[in-house]
Each structure stands twice: as C-alpha cells, then as structure tokens.
Amino acid sequence: ETGVTQTPRHLVMGMTNKKSLKCEQHLGHNAMYWYKQSAKKPLELMFVYNFKEQTENNSVPSRFSPECPNSSHLFLHLHTLQPEDSALYLCASTQGDTGELFFGEGSRLTVL
Amino acid sequence: GQNIDQPTEMTATEGAIVQINCTYQTSGFNGLFWYQQHAGEAPTFLSYNVLDGLEEKGRFSSFLSRSKGYSYLLLKELQMKDSASYLCAVLDSNYQLIWGAGTKLIIKP
C-alpha cells in the first residue's frame, strides 16, 4: 500500500452535481490536509485536521465541505461547484509540525 | 505579505548542472523545503534546510542563506528523469508552509 491514497484520480462533474473525494493515509500520521493546485500557482491550503479536529479553514467557499471521520481518512465533499474550481486536489499527511508532508497523487477535477 | 519567488521554467541539457533559485519573504522562518513533482504525480520531499549552508544528498544539493532570504537547489549530472517541477516552501513562524508556484525543469538530450 502506498503511503497516501486518493480516489478518484480523475473526476468530471457538472455544476449541479454532488461528489466526494477520498483520501486515506497508512503512515500513522496525526495531521491531514487538503490542498488545491492550479497551473502556475502556489499550492493553496484549504483545510487542516489534527487528530480529527479541524484546525484550519482558509476561507474556503462552503461548496467545499471536508469530513475527517478518523486520523486515517479524509473526505472533501463537493456540491454546486464552479468551472474555476477545476484543479488538482492534493491530500497530504504529516506527523507533528515538521513541515515534511507526504502527498497523495491527487484528484484531477474538471467542472463543466 | 508572505511571498516565495522562483523561476517559472528552466531548460537544461542532460549531463549538465542546473541551479534553481528561490527567494522568500515570510513571517518568521522555521525551515525551507524543496519538493519534486513529476507531471501527474504527487510532490515528494527532496530536502530541508534550517541552518545556513549547503546540504548535499547525492546528485542534489540545497543551499540556504537566511540573512538574504535565499535558497537554491543544485542538480548535477542531469538525467532525463529529472524533468519535473520543483517546489520551494518555507515553514513560517506559525508552522504554516508557504509555497512558491514551482519551477518546471525541462531536460533536453
């Protein structure tokens, strides 16, 4: 098993759809993150969970809704998205405040 | 505001040496990271510098000058598989990672 697994790898959805992205980490880490990666832009931190508690929400629109049922699983629920939300969504995990993140391969989202 | 600057794209020749620069202005400093990201893949950790100087790891080296707010990643004996994006990130005083936009490195035969 790879360290951080994301599904689906690719997702195409209409603006009225509801879908979810899933992330699972097998590293025993206590913190999990959602990042948005757009072309030629820095990684944008969306949400952070430490020990299942949300510790960061970087002014993300409510059409993105995170869920962290336990320290190993993280979801990003999507509804009524906009075309500008099309991007690569990366999940990452870490232990403590080391800053060394372990990333999943991302979910490439296209909103039509 | 906080800012990380790195070149958008660089091109180098197989077997040569390339230096990717990163300058930063952040609220505090708790270390600088370099990550490598191949197209369609996850970013992976390359190096971490918190003290001034050069850290060498095989063909890759990373340098830091805290007084100048400057780092570089040096890649020697370039191979085609080194074609990737290289991301610079700084851990600020709140232990938040501040990211650059990445440098796309193209290696030509």
mmCIF file of C-alpha atoms in Angstrom, chain B residues 1-105:
data_model
loop_
_atom_site.group_PDB
_atom_site.id
_atom_site.type_symbol
_atom_site.label_atom_id
_atom_site.label_comp_id
_atom_site.label_asym_id
_atom_site.label_seq_id
_atom_site.Cartn_x
_atom_site.Cartn_y
_atom_site.Cartn_z
ATOM 1 C CA GLY B 1 2.515 39.768 2.950
ATOM 2 C CA GLN B 2 4.323 36.497 2.576
ATOM 3 C CA ASN B 3 5.934 35.662 -0.737
ATOM 4 C CA ILE B 4 8.049 32.963 -2.344
ATOM 5 C CA ASP B 5 9.616 33.632 -5.757
ATOM 6 C CA GLN B 6 11.120 31.082 -8.106
ATOM 7 C CA PRO B 7 11.501 30.995 -11.887
ATOM 8 C CA THR B 8 8.534 29.596 -13.793
ATOM 9 C CA GLU B 9 10.510 27.422 -16.158
ATOM 10 C CA MET B 10 14.105 26.398 -16.847
ATOM 11 C CA THR B 11 15.729 24.286 -19.537
ATOM 12 C CA ALA B 12 18.965 22.327 -19.180
ATOM 13 C CA THR B 13 20.902 19.636 -21.015
ATOM 14 C CA GLU B 14 21.306 16.032 -19.961
ATOM 15 C CA GLY B 15 24.562 15.560 -18.048
ATOM 16 C CA ALA B 16 24.849 19.244 -17.153
ATOM 17 C CA ILE B 17 24.289 21.144 -13.886
ATOM 18 C CA VAL B 18 21.336 23.402 -13.113
ATOM 19 C CA GLN B 19 20.618 25.736 -10.199
ATOM 20 C CA ILE B 20 17.042 26.619 -9.273
ATOM 21 C CA ASN B 21 16.756 29.722 -7.110
ATOM 22 C CA CYS B 22 14.145 30.592 -4.510
ATOM 23 C CA THR B 23 13.784 33.874 -2.627
ATOM 24 C CA TYR B 24 11.375 34.349 0.221
ATOM 25 C CA GLN B 25 9.787 36.958 2.467
ATOM 26 C CA THR B 26 7.868 35.352 5.305
ATOM 27 C CA SER B 27 6.647 35.999 8.826
ATOM 28 C CA GLY B 28 9.334 34.112 10.662
ATOM 29 C CA PHE B 29 11.309 31.137 9.488
ATOM 30 C CA ASN B 30 11.359 27.539 10.655
ATOM 31 C CA GLY B 31 12.985 25.943 7.663
ATOM 32 C CA LEU B 32 12.867 25.713 3.885
ATOM 33 C CA PHE B 33 11.796 22.701 1.870
ATOM 34 C CA TRP B 34 12.273 21.567 -1.706
ATOM 35 C CA TYR B 35 9.821 19.133 -3.240
ATOM 36 C CA GLN B 36 9.904 17.421 -6.632
ATOM 37 C CA GLN B 37 6.712 16.821 -8.596
ATOM 38 C CA HIS B 38 6.640 14.808 -11.807
ATOM 39 C CA ALA B 39 3.725 15.511 -14.114
ATOM 40 C CA GLY B 40 0.602 13.764 -12.877
ATOM 41 C CA GLU B 41 2.267 12.573 -9.690
ATOM 42 C CA ALA B 42 2.457 13.527 -6.014
ATOM 43 C CA PRO B 43 5.016 16.053 -4.801
ATOM 44 C CA THR B 44 7.812 14.239 -2.960
ATOM 45 C CA PHE B 45 10.205 15.603 -0.356
ATOM 46 C CA LEU B 46 13.736 16.387 -1.548
ATOM 47 C CA SER B 47 15.432 18.481 1.121
ATOM 48 C CA TYR B 48 15.098 20.564 4.258
ATOM 49 C CA ASN B 49 17.367 23.441 5.329
ATOM 50 C CA VAL B 50 17.047 25.344 8.581
ATOM 51 C CA LEU B 51 20.662 26.462 9.074
ATOM 52 C CA ASP B 52 22.785 28.434 6.628
ATOM 53 C CA GLY B 53 24.926 26.435 4.286
ATOM 54 C CA LEU B 54 24.880 23.605 1.823
ATOM 55 C CA GLU B 55 23.222 20.227 2.318
ATOM 56 C CA GLU B 56 24.311 17.562 -0.143
ATOM 57 C CA LYS B 57 22.332 14.457 -0.964
ATOM 58 C CA GLY B 58 23.702 12.540 -3.903
ATOM 59 C CA ARG B 59 23.258 14.471 -7.144
ATOM 60 C CA PHE B 60 21.076 17.060 -5.404
ATOM 61 C CA SER B 61 22.244 19.824 -3.066
ATOM 62 C CA SER B 62 20.310 22.586 -1.353
ATOM 63 C CA PHE B 63 21.726 25.863 -0.073
ATOM 64 C CA LEU B 64 20.276 28.377 2.376
ATOM 65 C CA SER B 65 21.136 31.937 3.355
ATOM 66 C CA ARG B 66 18.700 33.168 5.991
ATOM 67 C CA SER B 67 20.106 36.709 6.023
ATOM 68 C CA LYS B 68 19.434 37.027 2.281
ATOM 69 C CA GLY B 69 16.120 35.139 2.283
ATOM 70 C CA TYR B 70 17.556 32.915 -0.421
ATOM 71 C CA SER B 71 17.905 29.272 -1.277
ATOM 72 C CA TYR B 72 18.878 27.256 -4.293
ATOM 73 C CA LEU B 73 18.549 23.661 -5.385
ATOM 74 C CA LEU B 74 21.528 22.366 -7.362
ATOM 75 C CA LEU B 75 21.089 19.346 -9.599
ATOM 76 C CA LYS B 76 24.231 17.718 -11.013
ATOM 77 C CA GLU B 77 24.716 15.153 -13.795
ATOM 78 C CA LEU B 78 21.218 15.808 -15.025
ATOM 79 C CA GLN B 79 19.171 12.864 -16.195
ATOM 80 C CA MET B 80 16.020 12.855 -18.301
ATOM 81 C CA LYS B 81 14.053 11.637 -15.263
ATOM 82 C CA ASP B 82 14.899 14.930 -13.513
ATOM 83 C CA SER B 83 12.353 16.649 -15.764
ATOM 84 C CA ALA B 84 9.773 17.750 -13.216
ATOM 85 C CA SER B 85 8.503 20.740 -11.282
ATOM 86 C CA TYR B 86 10.489 21.790 -8.224
ATOM 87 C CA LEU B 87 8.558 23.435 -5.420
ATOM 88 C CA CYS B 88 10.126 25.695 -2.803
ATOM 89 C CA ALA B 89 8.274 26.113 0.507
ATOM 90 C CA VAL B 90 9.028 27.927 3.760
ATOM 91 C CA LEU B 91 7.732 26.978 7.212
ATOM 92 C CA ASP B 92 6.764 30.272 8.837
ATOM 93 C CA SER B 93 6.560 31.277 12.499
ATOM 94 C CA ASN B 94 3.119 29.647 12.804
ATOM 95 C CA TYR B 95 4.469 26.413 11.315
ATOM 96 C CA GLN B 96 2.437 27.028 8.173
ATOM 97 C CA LEU B 97 4.008 26.119 4.849
ATOM 98 C CA ILE B 98 4.199 28.990 2.370
ATOM 99 C CA TRP B 99 4.629 27.707 -1.178
ATOM 100 C CA GLY B 100 6.210 29.054 -4.325
ATOM 101 C CA ALA B 101 4.490 28.452 -7.665
ATOM 102 C CA GLY B 102 7.123 25.908 -8.675
ATOM 103 C CA THR B 103 9.815 25.767 -11.352
ATOM 104 C CA LYS B 104 9.220 23.488 -14.310
ATOM 105 C CA LEU B 105 12.561 21.971 -15.321
#
